[in-house]
Amino acid sequence: MLKFNCSTFANRYKTMGTKKKSESKLHKNNLHKNGYNLEELCEVNTALKEFVFTNKYGTETIDFSNSKAVKCLNTALLQKHYRIKEWDFPDENLCPPIPGRVDYIHHLADLLKDSDISEDINVIDVGTGATCVYPLLGNSVYNWKFLGTDIDNESIFIAKNIIDRNGLNDAIQFKLQPDETNIFKGIFNENSKFSAAMCNPPFYKSKDEAMGANARKLKGLKQPSSEGRNFSGNANELWYKGGEKAFVHTFLYESSLFKQQCFWYTTLVSNKDNLQSIYASLKKLGATEVKTIPMNQGNKVTRVVAWTFLTSTEKGKW
């Protein structure tokens, strides 16, 4: 069983101490921009208490190399701030950092607001995963409706169970992508209409590349690297043949086949070296507007690339 993503949490949280403000660059509406209160989080999720300790600087924290501690912290954040009562999934699935994920939601909300889209917002989350984190956050904060898609039937089953237990069936639906080489084909039809599409694409090209990156992050945390033990995330969550660049370019191409089905197509792009080829492809595909939204989360700098194929007249009629 592979376990991963603990060090990513550390990067995004390490400046956030208990009851202490940080120099965060998270979105201004992000509840976690000034850190979090471990004492309050332990009150809503008592299981978190066993993972809390005081470090050599006198600050209460958790061991971010411990995947169980990280998962427990996330669960507490969802329970306290987003009214998510139950959030359970297998340990081998990717455990997403809530502050970073909700940042994407807030930036997407700004994008929609700037386009005068404020009612009946319907979002498609490509690769929603077992944790269903974007639909949970988007519905909790902005009351959006979601369609979550995934190529893994088991992930959809687990995500649907989370939705059932939180009574969100009317707001969040799922659809299996039967062909792992496709993104919107087999999902969209001529009657589909979404305010936005969002996606957190697989970053790595292979398991070996992902494992190597994880080992380097663990070294940064001064934790031993152990084969197959400090890694969480299934193959479809973390790597894709050709990596982020290949996945995003498939995303771009298929979005051009459904120009009227979605107002804004968006995706996270972690590797800035991929941006120029993305812009060039969007120009060839006929995008009428392209925006790049920077996001800063701890030591991690990423961005959301957004594009639309709609004309000014079509936007006005939307």
PDB file of C-alpha atoms in Angstrom:
ATOM      1  CA  MET A   1       0.000   0.000   0.000  1.00  0.00           C
ATOM      2  CA  LEU A   2       1.425   3.351  -1.047  1.00  0.00           C
ATOM      3  CA  LYS A   3       1.244   6.452   1.114  1.00  0.00           C
ATOM      4  CA  PHE A   4       1.933  10.029   0.079  1.00  0.00           C
ATOM      5  CA  ASN A   5       1.230  13.752   0.344  1.00  0.00           C
ATOM      6  CA  CYS A   6       2.247  14.349   3.959  1.00  0.00           C
ATOM      7  CA  SER A   7       5.107  16.632   2.998  1.00  0.00           C
ATOM      8  CA  THR A   8       2.845  18.652   0.740  1.00  0.00           C
ATOM      9  CA  PHE A   9       0.779  19.397   3.812  1.00  0.00           C
ATOM     10  CA  ALA A  10       3.863  20.447   5.698  1.00  0.00           C
ATOM     11  CA  ASN A  11       4.808  22.960   3.015  1.00  0.00           C
ATOM     12  CA  ARG A  12       1.351  24.508   3.116  1.00  0.00           C
ATOM     13  CA  TYR A  13       0.943  24.500   6.874  1.00  0.00           C
ATOM     14  CA  LYS A  14       4.398  24.933   8.322  1.00  0.00           C
ATOM     15  CA  THR A  15       4.009  28.687   8.794  1.00  0.00           C
ATOM     16  CA  MET A  16       0.658  28.142  10.485  1.00  0.00           C
ATOM     17  CA  GLY A  17       0.923  27.718  14.249  1.00  0.00           C
ATOM     18  CA  THR A  18      -1.838  27.480  16.788  1.00  0.00           C
ATOM     19  CA  LYS A  19      -3.569  30.855  17.214  1.00  0.00           C
ATOM     20  CA  LYS A  20      -0.779  32.507  15.280  1.00  0.00           C
ATOM     21  CA  LYS A  21      -1.149  34.592  12.150  1.00  0.00           C
ATOM     22  CA  SER A  22       1.058  33.793   9.188  1.00  0.00           C
ATOM     23  CA  GLU A  23       2.246  35.671   6.153  1.00  0.00           C
ATOM     24  CA  SER A  24      -0.079  33.609   4.037  1.00  0.00           C
ATOM     25  CA  LYS A  25      -0.722  34.320   0.385  1.00  0.00           C
ATOM     26  CA  LEU A  26      -3.903  32.310   0.307  1.00  0.00           C
ATOM     27  CA  HIS A  27      -7.058  33.876  -1.151  1.00  0.00           C
ATOM     28  CA  LYS A  28      -8.487  36.685   0.958  1.00  0.00           C
ATOM     29  CA  ASN A  29     -11.660  34.657   1.558  1.00  0.00           C
ATOM     30  CA  ASN A  30      -9.787  31.529   2.607  1.00  0.00           C
ATOM     31  CA  LEU A  31     -10.646  30.721   6.229  1.00  0.00           C
ATOM     32  CA  HIS A  32      -7.171  29.251   6.709  1.00  0.00           C
ATOM     33  CA  LYS A  33      -5.118  32.242   5.554  1.00  0.00           C
ATOM     34  CA  ASN A  34      -4.140  33.039   9.131  1.00  0.00           C
ATOM     35  CA  GLY A  35      -3.557  29.479  10.244  1.00  0.00           C
ATOM     36  CA  TYR A  36      -5.699  27.176  12.328  1.00  0.00           C
ATOM     37  CA  ASN A  37      -6.459  26.534  15.971  1.00  0.00           C
ATOM     38  CA  LEU A  38      -5.488  22.991  16.941  1.00  0.00           C
ATOM     39  CA  GLU A  39      -7.292  23.251  20.264  1.00  0.00           C
ATOM     40  CA  GLU A  40     -10.587  24.020  18.519  1.00  0.00           C
ATOM     41  CA  LEU A  41      -9.988  21.341  15.904  1.00  0.00           C
ATOM     42  CA  CYS A  42      -9.374  18.761  18.626  1.00  0.00           C
ATOM     43  CA  GLU A  43     -12.720  19.678  20.151  1.00  0.00           C
ATOM     44  CA  VAL A  44     -14.604  18.792  16.948  1.00  0.00           C
ATOM     45  CA  ASN A  45     -12.447  15.738  16.219  1.00  0.00           C
ATOM     46  CA  THR A  46     -11.086  14.250  19.436  1.00  0.00           C
ATOM     47  CA  ALA A  47      -9.063  11.662  17.474  1.00  0.00           C
ATOM     48  CA  LEU A  48      -6.713  14.492  16.476  1.00  0.00           C
ATOM     49  CA  LYS A  49      -5.483  14.898  20.063  1.00  0.00           C
ATOM     50  CA  GLU A  50      -3.207  11.869  19.935  1.00  0.00           C
ATOM     51  CA  PHE A  51      -1.240  13.399  17.040  1.00  0.00           C
ATOM     52  CA  VAL A  52      -0.673  16.851  18.568  1.00  0.00           C
ATOM     53  CA  PHE A  53       2.618  17.653  20.278  1.00  0.00           C
ATOM     54  CA  THR A  54       4.693  20.705  21.171  1.00  0.00           C
ATOM     55  CA  ASN A  55       7.799  21.115  19.036  1.00  0.00           C
ATOM     56  CA  LYS A  56      11.153  22.538  20.071  1.00  0.00           C
ATOM     57  CA  TYR A  57       9.914  26.053  19.285  1.00  0.00           C
ATOM     58  CA  GLY A  58       7.072  25.722  21.757  1.00  0.00           C
ATOM     59  CA  THR A  59       4.426  25.493  19.041  1.00  0.00           C
ATOM     60  CA  GLU A  60       1.669  22.909  18.986  1.00  0.00           C
ATOM     61  CA  THR A  61       1.747  20.943  15.744  1.00  0.00           C
ATOM     62  CA  ILE A  62       1.473  17.460  14.251  1.00  0.00           C
ATOM     63  CA  ASP A  63       3.925  15.174  12.469  1.00  0.00           C
ATOM     64  CA  PHE A  64       3.251  15.918   8.804  1.00  0.00           C
ATOM     65  CA  SER A  65       5.104  12.796   7.730  1.00  0.00           C
ATOM     66  CA  ASN A  66       2.413  10.737   9.476  1.00  0.00           C
ATOM     67  CA  SER A  67      -0.364  10.164   6.929  1.00  0.00           C
ATOM     68  CA  LYS A  68      -2.883   9.292   9.658  1.00  0.00           C
ATOM     69  CA  ALA A  69      -2.211  12.578  11.446  1.00  0.00           C
ATOM     70  CA  VAL A  70      -2.594  14.522   8.200  1.00  0.00           C
ATOM     71  CA  LYS A  71      -5.854  12.773   7.354  1.00  0.00           C
ATOM     72  CA  CYS A  72      -7.177  13.427  10.850  1.00  0.00           C
ATOM     73  CA  LEU A  73      -6.291  17.116  10.598  1.00  0.00           C
ATOM     74  CA  ASN A  74      -8.093  17.424   7.270  1.00  0.00           C
ATOM     75  CA  THR A  75     -11.142  15.689   8.633  1.00  0.00           C
ATOM     76  CA  ALA A  76     -11.256  18.118  11.542  1.00  0.00           C
ATOM     77  CA  LEU A  77     -11.006  21.110   9.183  1.00  0.00           C
ATOM     78  CA  LEU A  78     -13.938  19.833   7.127  1.00  0.00           C
ATOM     79  CA  GLN A  79     -16.002  19.139  10.236  1.00  0.00           C
ATOM     80  CA  LYS A  80     -15.373  22.499  11.877  1.00  0.00           C
ATOM     81  CA  HIS A  81     -15.449  24.868   8.906  1.00  0.00           C
ATOM     82  CA  TYR A  82     -17.446  23.161   6.145  1.00  0.00           C
ATOM     83  CA  ARG A  83     -20.209  21.193   7.899  1.00  0.00           C
ATOM     84  CA  ILE A  84     -18.920  17.859   6.579  1.00  0.00           C
ATOM     85  CA  LYS A  85     -19.822  15.350   9.271  1.00  0.00           C
ATOM     86  CA  GLU A  86     -18.240  12.256   7.742  1.00  0.00           C
ATOM     87  CA  TRP A  87     -15.262  12.006   5.384  1.00  0.00           C
ATOM     88  CA  ASP A  88     -13.850   8.528   5.204  1.00  0.00           C
ATOM     89  CA  PHE A  89     -11.826   6.854   2.464  1.00  0.00           C
ATOM     90  CA  PRO A  90      -9.090   4.199   2.189  1.00  0.00           C
ATOM     91  CA  ASP A  91      -5.585   5.183   3.256  1.00  0.00           C
ATOM     92  CA  GLU A  92      -4.204   4.459  -0.219  1.00  0.00           C
ATOM     93  CA  ASN A  93      -6.235   7.306  -1.724  1.00  0.00           C
ATOM     94  CA  LEU A  94      -4.769  10.795  -2.014  1.00  0.00           C
ATOM     95  CA  CYS A  95      -5.445  12.933   1.064  1.00  0.00           C
ATOM     96  CA  PRO A  96      -5.937  16.500  -0.206  1.00  0.00           C
ATOM     97  CA  PRO A  97      -4.845  19.587   1.777  1.00  0.00           C
ATOM     98  CA  ILE A  98      -8.010  21.559   2.497  1.00  0.00           C
ATOM     99  CA  PRO A  99      -6.522  25.124   2.503  1.00  0.00           C
ATOM    100  CA  GLY A 100      -5.059  24.656  -0.977  1.00  0.00           C
ATOM    101  CA  ARG A 101      -8.142  22.966  -2.397  1.00  0.00           C
ATOM    102  CA  VAL A 102     -10.545  25.614  -1.145  1.00  0.00           C
ATOM    103  CA  ASP A 103      -8.249  28.294  -2.583  1.00  0.00           C
ATOM    104  CA  TYR A 104      -9.033  26.974  -6.082  1.00  0.00           C
ATOM    105  CA  ILE A 105     -12.738  27.188  -5.228  1.00  0.00           C
ATOM    106  CA  HIS A 106     -12.437  30.833  -4.140  1.00  0.00           C
ATOM    107  CA  HIS A 107     -10.504  31.829  -7.257  1.00  0.00           C
ATOM    108  CA  LEU A 108     -13.059  30.072  -9.442  1.00  0.00           C
ATOM    109  CA  ALA A 109     -15.822  31.973  -7.636  1.00  0.00           C
ATOM    110  CA  ASP A 110     -14.069  35.256  -8.498  1.00  0.00           C
ATOM    111  CA  LEU A 111     -13.815  34.206 -12.139  1.00  0.00           C
ATOM    112  CA  LEU A 112     -17.523  33.399 -12.326  1.00  0.00           C
ATOM    113  CA  LYS A 113     -18.473  36.609 -10.542  1.00  0.00           C
ATOM    114  CA  ASP A 114     -16.424  38.657 -13.014  1.00  0.00           C
ATOM    115  CA  SER A 115     -18.441  36.967 -15.786  1.00  0.00           C
ATOM    116  CA  ASP A 116     -21.740  37.891 -14.076  1.00  0.00           C
ATOM    117  CA  ILE A 117     -22.443  34.263 -13.240  1.00  0.00           C
ATOM    118  CA  SER A 118     -23.863  34.193  -9.724  1.00  0.00           C
ATOM    119  CA  GLU A 119     -26.922  31.929  -9.793  1.00  0.00           C
ATOM    120  CA  ASP A 120     -27.598  28.275 -10.567  1.00  0.00           C
ATOM    121  CA  ILE A 121     -23.880  27.519 -10.778  1.00  0.00           C
ATOM    122  CA  ASN A 122     -23.145  23.994 -11.970  1.00  0.00           C
ATOM    123  CA  VAL A 123     -19.533  22.777 -12.005  1.00  0.00           C
ATOM    124  CA  ILE A 124     -17.956  19.628 -13.429  1.00  0.00           C
ATOM    125  CA  ASP A 125     -15.010  18.304 -11.432  1.00  0.00           C
ATOM    126  CA  VAL A 126     -12.777  16.193 -13.674  1.00  0.00           C
ATOM    127  CA  GLY A 127     -11.090  13.414 -11.704  1.00  0.00           C
ATOM    128  CA  THR A 128     -13.043  14.014  -8.522  1.00  0.00           C
ATOM    129  CA  GLY A 129     -11.389  11.095  -6.712  1.00  0.00           C
ATOM    130  CA  ALA A 130     -12.552   9.121  -3.701  1.00  0.00           C
ATOM    131  CA  THR A 131     -12.414  12.153  -1.386  1.00  0.00           C
ATOM    132  CA  CYS A 132     -14.708  14.300  -3.562  1.00  0.00           C
ATOM    133  CA  VAL A 133     -13.060  17.323  -1.982  1.00  0.00           C
ATOM    134  CA  TYR A 134     -13.821  20.039  -4.569  1.00  0.00           C
ATOM    135  CA  PRO A 135     -17.567  19.300  -4.721  1.00  0.00           C
ATOM    136  CA  LEU A 136     -17.750  19.166  -0.918  1.00  0.00           C
ATOM    137  CA  LEU A 137     -16.010  22.518  -0.546  1.00  0.00           C
ATOM    138  CA  GLY A 138     -17.740  24.235  -3.470  1.00  0.00           C
ATOM    139  CA  ASN A 139     -21.161  23.213  -2.242  1.00  0.00           C
ATOM    140  CA  SER A 140     -20.412  24.132   1.369  1.00  0.00           C
ATOM    141  CA  VAL A 141     -18.963  27.579   0.667  1.00  0.00           C
ATOM    142  CA  TYR A 142     -20.973  28.699  -2.379  1.00  0.00           C
ATOM    143  CA  ASN A 143     -23.876  26.244  -2.648  1.00  0.00           C
ATOM    144  CA  TRP A 144     -22.761  25.150  -6.122  1.00  0.00           C
ATOM    145  CA  LYS A 145     -24.002  21.959  -7.710  1.00  0.00           C
ATOM    146  CA  PHE A 146     -21.449  19.486  -9.031  1.00  0.00           C
ATOM    147  CA  LEU A 147     -20.955  16.584 -11.373  1.00  0.00           C
ATOM    148  CA  GLY A 148     -17.866  14.620 -10.390  1.00  0.00           C
ATOM    149  CA  THR A 149     -16.242  12.371 -12.987  1.00  0.00           C
ATOM    150  CA  ASP A 150     -13.573   9.716 -12.595  1.00  0.00           C
ATOM    151  CA  ILE A 151     -12.125   6.760 -14.506  1.00  0.00           C
ATOM    152  CA  ASP A 152     -12.094   4.608 -11.351  1.00  0.00           C
ATOM    153  CA  ASN A 153     -15.414   3.038 -10.410  1.00  0.00           C
ATOM    154  CA  GLU A 154     -14.251   2.313  -6.857  1.00  0.00           C
ATOM    155  CA  SER A 155     -13.344   5.965  -6.289  1.00  0.00           C
ATOM    156  CA  ILE A 156     -16.814   7.009  -7.401  1.00  0.00           C
ATOM    157  CA  PHE A 157     -18.363   4.407  -5.096  1.00  0.00           C
ATOM    158  CA  ILE A 158     -16.391   5.763  -2.112  1.00  0.00           C
ATOM    159  CA  ALA A 159     -17.149   9.394  -3.007  1.00  0.00           C
ATOM    160  CA  LYS A 160     -20.847   8.629  -3.386  1.00  0.00           C
ATOM    161  CA  ASN A 161     -20.840   7.038   0.051  1.00  0.00           C
ATOM    162  CA  ILE A 162     -19.398  10.264   1.511  1.00  0.00           C
ATOM    163  CA  ILE A 163     -22.094  12.280  -0.232  1.00  0.00           C
ATOM    164  CA  ASP A 164     -24.828   9.923   0.989  1.00  0.00           C
ATOM    165  CA  ARG A 165     -23.646  10.171   4.596  1.00  0.00           C
ATOM    166  CA  ASN A 166     -23.649  13.967   4.444  1.00  0.00           C
ATOM    167  CA  GLY A 167     -27.048  14.242   2.762  1.00  0.00           C
ATOM    168  CA  LEU A 168     -25.763  15.987  -0.362  1.00  0.00           C
ATOM    169  CA  ASN A 169     -27.270  13.743  -3.052  1.00  0.00           C
ATOM    170  CA  ASP A 170     -29.341  16.545  -4.564  1.00  0.00           C
ATOM    171  CA  ALA A 171     -26.295  18.798  -4.992  1.00  0.00           C
ATOM    172  CA  ILE A 172     -23.521  16.401  -6.028  1.00  0.00           C
ATOM    173  CA  GLN A 173     -23.793  13.715  -8.696  1.00  0.00           C
ATOM    174  CA  PHE A 174     -21.218  11.399 -10.295  1.00  0.00           C
ATOM    175  CA  LYS A 175     -20.520   9.886 -13.669  1.00  0.00           C
ATOM    176  CA  LEU A 176     -17.964   7.241 -14.596  1.00  0.00           C
ATOM    177  CA  GLN A 177     -15.633   8.022 -17.495  1.00  0.00           C
ATOM    178  CA  PRO A 178     -15.509   4.568 -19.146  1.00  0.00           C
ATOM    179  CA  ASP A 179     -12.534   5.369 -21.379  1.00  0.00           C
ATOM    180  CA  GLU A 180      -9.413   6.456 -19.483  1.00  0.00           C
ATOM    181  CA  THR A 181      -8.038   8.128 -22.639  1.00  0.00           C
ATOM    182  CA  ASN A 182     -10.993  10.549 -22.714  1.00  0.00           C
ATOM    183  CA  ILE A 183     -11.985  13.446 -20.513  1.00  0.00           C
ATOM    184  CA  PHE A 184     -15.211  14.989 -21.823  1.00  0.00           C
ATOM    185  CA  LYS A 185     -16.089  12.462 -24.518  1.00  0.00           C
ATOM    186  CA  GLY A 186     -18.642  10.089 -23.067  1.00  0.00           C
ATOM    187  CA  ILE A 187     -19.533  12.655 -20.381  1.00  0.00           C
ATOM    188  CA  PHE A 188     -20.875  15.641 -22.319  1.00  0.00           C
ATOM    189  CA  ASN A 189     -23.705  15.645 -24.805  1.00  0.00           C
ATOM    190  CA  GLU A 190     -25.304  18.449 -26.819  1.00  0.00           C
ATOM    191  CA  ASN A 191     -27.586  19.360 -23.899  1.00  0.00           C
ATOM    192  CA  SER A 192     -24.835  19.591 -21.273  1.00  0.00           C
ATOM    193  CA  LYS A 193     -24.398  23.017 -19.713  1.00  0.00           C
ATOM    194  CA  PHE A 194     -21.883  23.859 -16.993  1.00  0.00           C
ATOM    195  CA  SER A 195     -20.794  27.182 -15.553  1.00  0.00           C
ATOM    196  CA  ALA A 196     -17.253  25.860 -15.179  1.00  0.00           C
ATOM    197  CA  ALA A 197     -15.026  22.806 -15.361  1.00  0.00           C
ATOM    198  CA  MET A 198     -12.226  22.302 -12.849  1.00  0.00           C
ATOM    199  CA  CYS A 199      -9.411  19.801 -12.611  1.00  0.00           C
ATOM    200  CA  ASN A 200      -6.352  18.918 -10.546  1.00  0.00           C
ATOM    201  CA  PRO A 201      -4.422  16.855 -13.123  1.00  0.00           C
ATOM    202  CA  PRO A 202      -1.958  14.056 -12.362  1.00  0.00           C
ATOM    203  CA  PHE A 203       1.498  15.590 -12.171  1.00  0.00           C
ATOM    204  CA  TYR A 204       3.963  12.737 -12.629  1.00  0.00           C
ATOM    205  CA  LYS A 205       4.797  10.674 -15.704  1.00  0.00           C
ATOM    206  CA  SER A 206       5.252   7.399 -13.820  1.00  0.00           C
ATOM    207  CA  LYS A 207       5.238   5.703 -10.423  1.00  0.00           C
ATOM    208  CA  ASP A 208       9.046   5.904 -10.250  1.00  0.00           C
ATOM    209  CA  GLU A 209       8.996   9.656 -10.812  1.00  0.00           C
ATOM    210  CA  ALA A 210       6.348  10.110  -8.121  1.00  0.00           C
ATOM    211  CA  MET A 211       8.239   7.945  -5.638  1.00  0.00           C
ATOM    212  CA  GLY A 212      11.448   9.888  -6.268  1.00  0.00           C
ATOM    213  CA  ALA A 213       9.708  13.193  -5.625  1.00  0.00           C
ATOM    214  CA  ASN A 214       8.183  11.834  -2.436  1.00  0.00           C
ATOM    215  CA  ALA A 215      11.581  10.674  -1.185  1.00  0.00           C
ATOM    216  CA  ARG A 216      13.016  14.171  -1.721  1.00  0.00           C
ATOM    217  CA  LYS A 217      10.106  15.743   0.169  1.00  0.00           C
ATOM    218  CA  LEU A 218      10.531  13.333   3.070  1.00  0.00           C
ATOM    219  CA  LYS A 219      14.223  14.193   3.169  1.00  0.00           C
ATOM    220  CA  GLY A 220      13.217  17.839   3.463  1.00  0.00           C
ATOM    221  CA  LEU A 221      11.074  16.884   6.434  1.00  0.00           C
ATOM    222  CA  LYS A 222      14.051  14.977   7.876  1.00  0.00           C
ATOM    223  CA  GLN A 223      12.060  11.747   7.713  1.00  0.00           C
ATOM    224  CA  PRO A 224      13.403   8.382   6.522  1.00  0.00           C
ATOM    225  CA  SER A 225      12.307   7.239   3.094  1.00  0.00           C
ATOM    226  CA  SER A 226      10.861   3.715   3.091  1.00  0.00           C
ATOM    227  CA  GLU A 227       9.903   1.864  -0.066  1.00  0.00           C
ATOM    228  CA  GLY A 228       6.146   1.867  -0.514  1.00  0.00           C
ATOM    229  CA  ARG A 229       5.318   3.277   2.899  1.00  0.00           C
ATOM    230  CA  ASN A 230       5.307   7.057   2.732  1.00  0.00           C
ATOM    231  CA  PHE A 231       3.116   7.464  -0.257  1.00  0.00           C
ATOM    232  CA  SER A 232      -0.616   7.955  -0.605  1.00  0.00           C
ATOM    233  CA  GLY A 233      -2.426   8.260  -3.858  1.00  0.00           C
ATOM    234  CA  ASN A 234      -3.477   5.747  -6.463  1.00  0.00           C
ATOM    235  CA  ALA A 235      -1.930   5.601  -9.925  1.00  0.00           C
ATOM    236  CA  ASN A 236      -4.757   7.515 -11.614  1.00  0.00           C
ATOM    237  CA  GLU A 237      -4.483  10.267  -8.983  1.00  0.00           C
ATOM    238  CA  LEU A 238      -0.758  10.887  -9.278  1.00  0.00           C
ATOM    239  CA  TRP A 239       0.674   9.879 -12.639  1.00  0.00           C
ATOM    240  CA  TYR A 240      -0.348   9.845 -16.281  1.00  0.00           C
ATOM    241  CA  LYS A 241       1.621   8.816 -19.342  1.00  0.00           C
ATOM    242  CA  GLY A 242       3.348  12.012 -20.392  1.00  0.00           C
ATOM    243  CA  GLY A 243       2.661  13.685 -17.039  1.00  0.00           C
ATOM    244  CA  GLU A 244       0.808  16.920 -16.446  1.00  0.00           C
ATOM    245  CA  LYS A 245       1.596  18.317 -19.881  1.00  0.00           C
ATOM    246  CA  ALA A 246       0.087  15.372 -21.760  1.00  0.00           C
ATOM    247  CA  PHE A 247      -3.016  15.279 -19.570  1.00  0.00           C
ATOM    248  CA  VAL A 248      -3.677  19.009 -19.844  1.00  0.00           C
ATOM    249  CA  HIS A 249      -3.281  18.990 -23.624  1.00  0.00           C
ATOM    250  CA  THR A 250      -5.875  16.219 -23.877  1.00  0.00           C
ATOM    251  CA  PHE A 251      -8.061  18.365 -21.630  1.00  0.00           C
ATOM    252  CA  LEU A 252      -7.550  21.364 -23.933  1.00  0.00           C
ATOM    253  CA  TYR A 253      -8.338  19.458 -27.101  1.00  0.00           C
ATOM    254  CA  GLU A 254     -11.488  17.819 -25.782  1.00  0.00           C
ATOM    255  CA  SER A 255     -12.754  21.121 -24.379  1.00  0.00           C
ATOM    256  CA  SER A 256     -12.626  22.477 -27.948  1.00  0.00           C
ATOM    257  CA  LEU A 257     -15.017  19.711 -29.034  1.00  0.00           C
ATOM    258  CA  PHE A 258     -17.631  21.018 -26.594  1.00  0.00           C
ATOM    259  CA  LYS A 259     -17.329  24.784 -26.913  1.00  0.00           C
ATOM    260  CA  GLN A 260     -20.935  25.508 -25.972  1.00  0.00           C
ATOM    261  CA  GLN A 261     -21.204  23.083 -23.079  1.00  0.00           C
ATOM    262  CA  CYS A 262     -19.137  25.036 -20.576  1.00  0.00           C
ATOM    263  CA  PHE A 263     -18.598  28.763 -19.972  1.00  0.00           C
ATOM    264  CA  TRP A 264     -15.174  28.485 -18.343  1.00  0.00           C
ATOM    265  CA  TYR A 265     -12.831  25.544 -18.606  1.00  0.00           C
ATOM    266  CA  THR A 266     -10.152  25.627 -15.909  1.00  0.00           C
ATOM    267  CA  THR A 267      -7.308  23.463 -14.687  1.00  0.00           C
ATOM    268  CA  LEU A 268      -4.493  23.666 -12.188  1.00  0.00           C
ATOM    269  CA  VAL A 269      -1.048  23.854 -13.803  1.00  0.00           C
ATOM    270  CA  SER A 270       1.795  23.106 -11.396  1.00  0.00           C
ATOM    271  CA  ASN A 271       4.688  23.213 -13.840  1.00  0.00           C
ATOM    272  CA  LYS A 272       5.151  26.738 -15.190  1.00  0.00           C
ATOM    273  CA  ASP A 273       7.221  25.331 -18.072  1.00  0.00           C
ATOM    274  CA  ASN A 274       3.983  23.937 -19.506  1.00  0.00           C
ATOM    275  CA  LEU A 275       2.312  27.326 -19.832  1.00  0.00           C
ATOM    276  CA  GLN A 276       3.650  28.430 -23.209  1.00  0.00           C
ATOM    277  CA  SER A 277       2.552  25.239 -24.953  1.00  0.00           C
ATOM    278  CA  ILE A 278      -0.862  25.560 -23.286  1.00  0.00           C
ATOM    279  CA  TYR A 279      -1.273  29.121 -24.560  1.00  0.00           C
ATOM    280  CA  ALA A 280      -0.170  28.115 -28.058  1.00  0.00           C
ATOM    281  CA  SER A 281      -2.640  25.221 -28.144  1.00  0.00           C
ATOM    282  CA  LEU A 282      -5.525  27.349 -26.910  1.00  0.00           C
ATOM    283  CA  LYS A 283      -4.837  29.897 -29.630  1.00  0.00           C
ATOM    284  CA  LYS A 284      -4.932  27.164 -32.293  1.00  0.00           C
ATOM    285  CA  LEU A 285      -8.076  25.661 -30.811  1.00  0.00           C
ATOM    286  CA  GLY A 286      -9.913  28.975 -30.994  1.00  0.00           C
ATOM    287  CA  ALA A 287     -10.216  30.057 -27.368  1.00  0.00           C
ATOM    288  CA  THR A 288     -11.719  33.536 -27.233  1.00  0.00           C
ATOM    289  CA  GLU A 289     -10.300  34.421 -23.819  1.00  0.00           C
ATOM    290  CA  VAL A 290      -7.563  32.947 -21.634  1.00  0.00           C
ATOM    291  CA  LYS A 291      -6.731  33.873 -18.053  1.00  0.00           C
ATOM    292  CA  THR A 292      -3.975  32.728 -15.697  1.00  0.00           C
ATOM    293  CA  ILE A 293      -4.697  33.032 -11.985  1.00  0.00           C
ATOM    294  CA  PRO A 294      -1.651  32.711  -9.657  1.00  0.00           C
ATOM    295  CA  MET A 295      -1.989  30.750  -6.428  1.00  0.00           C
ATOM    296  CA  ASN A 296       0.527  30.695  -3.574  1.00  0.00           C
ATOM    297  CA  GLN A 297       0.278  28.028  -0.894  1.00  0.00           C
ATOM    298  CA  GLY A 298       3.175  27.944   1.538  1.00  0.00           C
ATOM    299  CA  ASN A 299       6.310  27.209  -0.482  1.00  0.00           C
ATOM    300  CA  LYS A 300       4.267  25.940  -3.413  1.00  0.00           C
ATOM    301  CA  VAL A 301       3.502  28.277  -6.311  1.00  0.00           C
ATOM    302  CA  THR A 302       0.926  27.114  -8.815  1.00  0.00           C
ATOM    303  CA  ARG A 303      -1.758  28.635 -11.000  1.00  0.00           C
ATOM    304  CA  VAL A 304      -5.187  28.116 -12.512  1.00  0.00           C
ATOM    305  CA  VAL A 305      -5.424  28.460 -16.274  1.00  0.00           C
ATOM    306  CA  ALA A 306      -8.939  29.332 -17.470  1.00  0.00           C
ATOM    307  CA  TRP A 307     -10.286  29.633 -21.004  1.00  0.00           C
ATOM    308  CA  THR A 308     -13.559  29.972 -22.880  1.00  0.00           C
ATOM    309  CA  PHE A 309     -14.647  29.493 -26.474  1.00  0.00           C
ATOM    310  CA  LEU A 310     -17.740  31.673 -26.186  1.00  0.00           C
ATOM    311  CA  THR A 311     -18.127  34.901 -28.135  1.00  0.00           C
ATOM    312  CA  SER A 312     -19.211  38.125 -26.440  1.00  0.00           C
ATOM    313  CA  THR A 313     -22.745  37.589 -27.715  1.00  0.00           C
ATOM    314  CA  GLU A 314     -22.823  34.019 -26.420  1.00  0.00           C
ATOM    315  CA  LYS A 315     -21.520  35.123 -23.038  1.00  0.00           C
ATOM    316  CA  GLY A 316     -24.257  37.718 -22.831  1.00  0.00           C
ATOM    317  CA  LYS A 317     -26.937  35.136 -23.567  1.00  0.00           C
ATOM    318  CA  TRP A 318     -25.553  32.677 -20.994  1.00  0.00           C
TER     319      TRP A 318
END
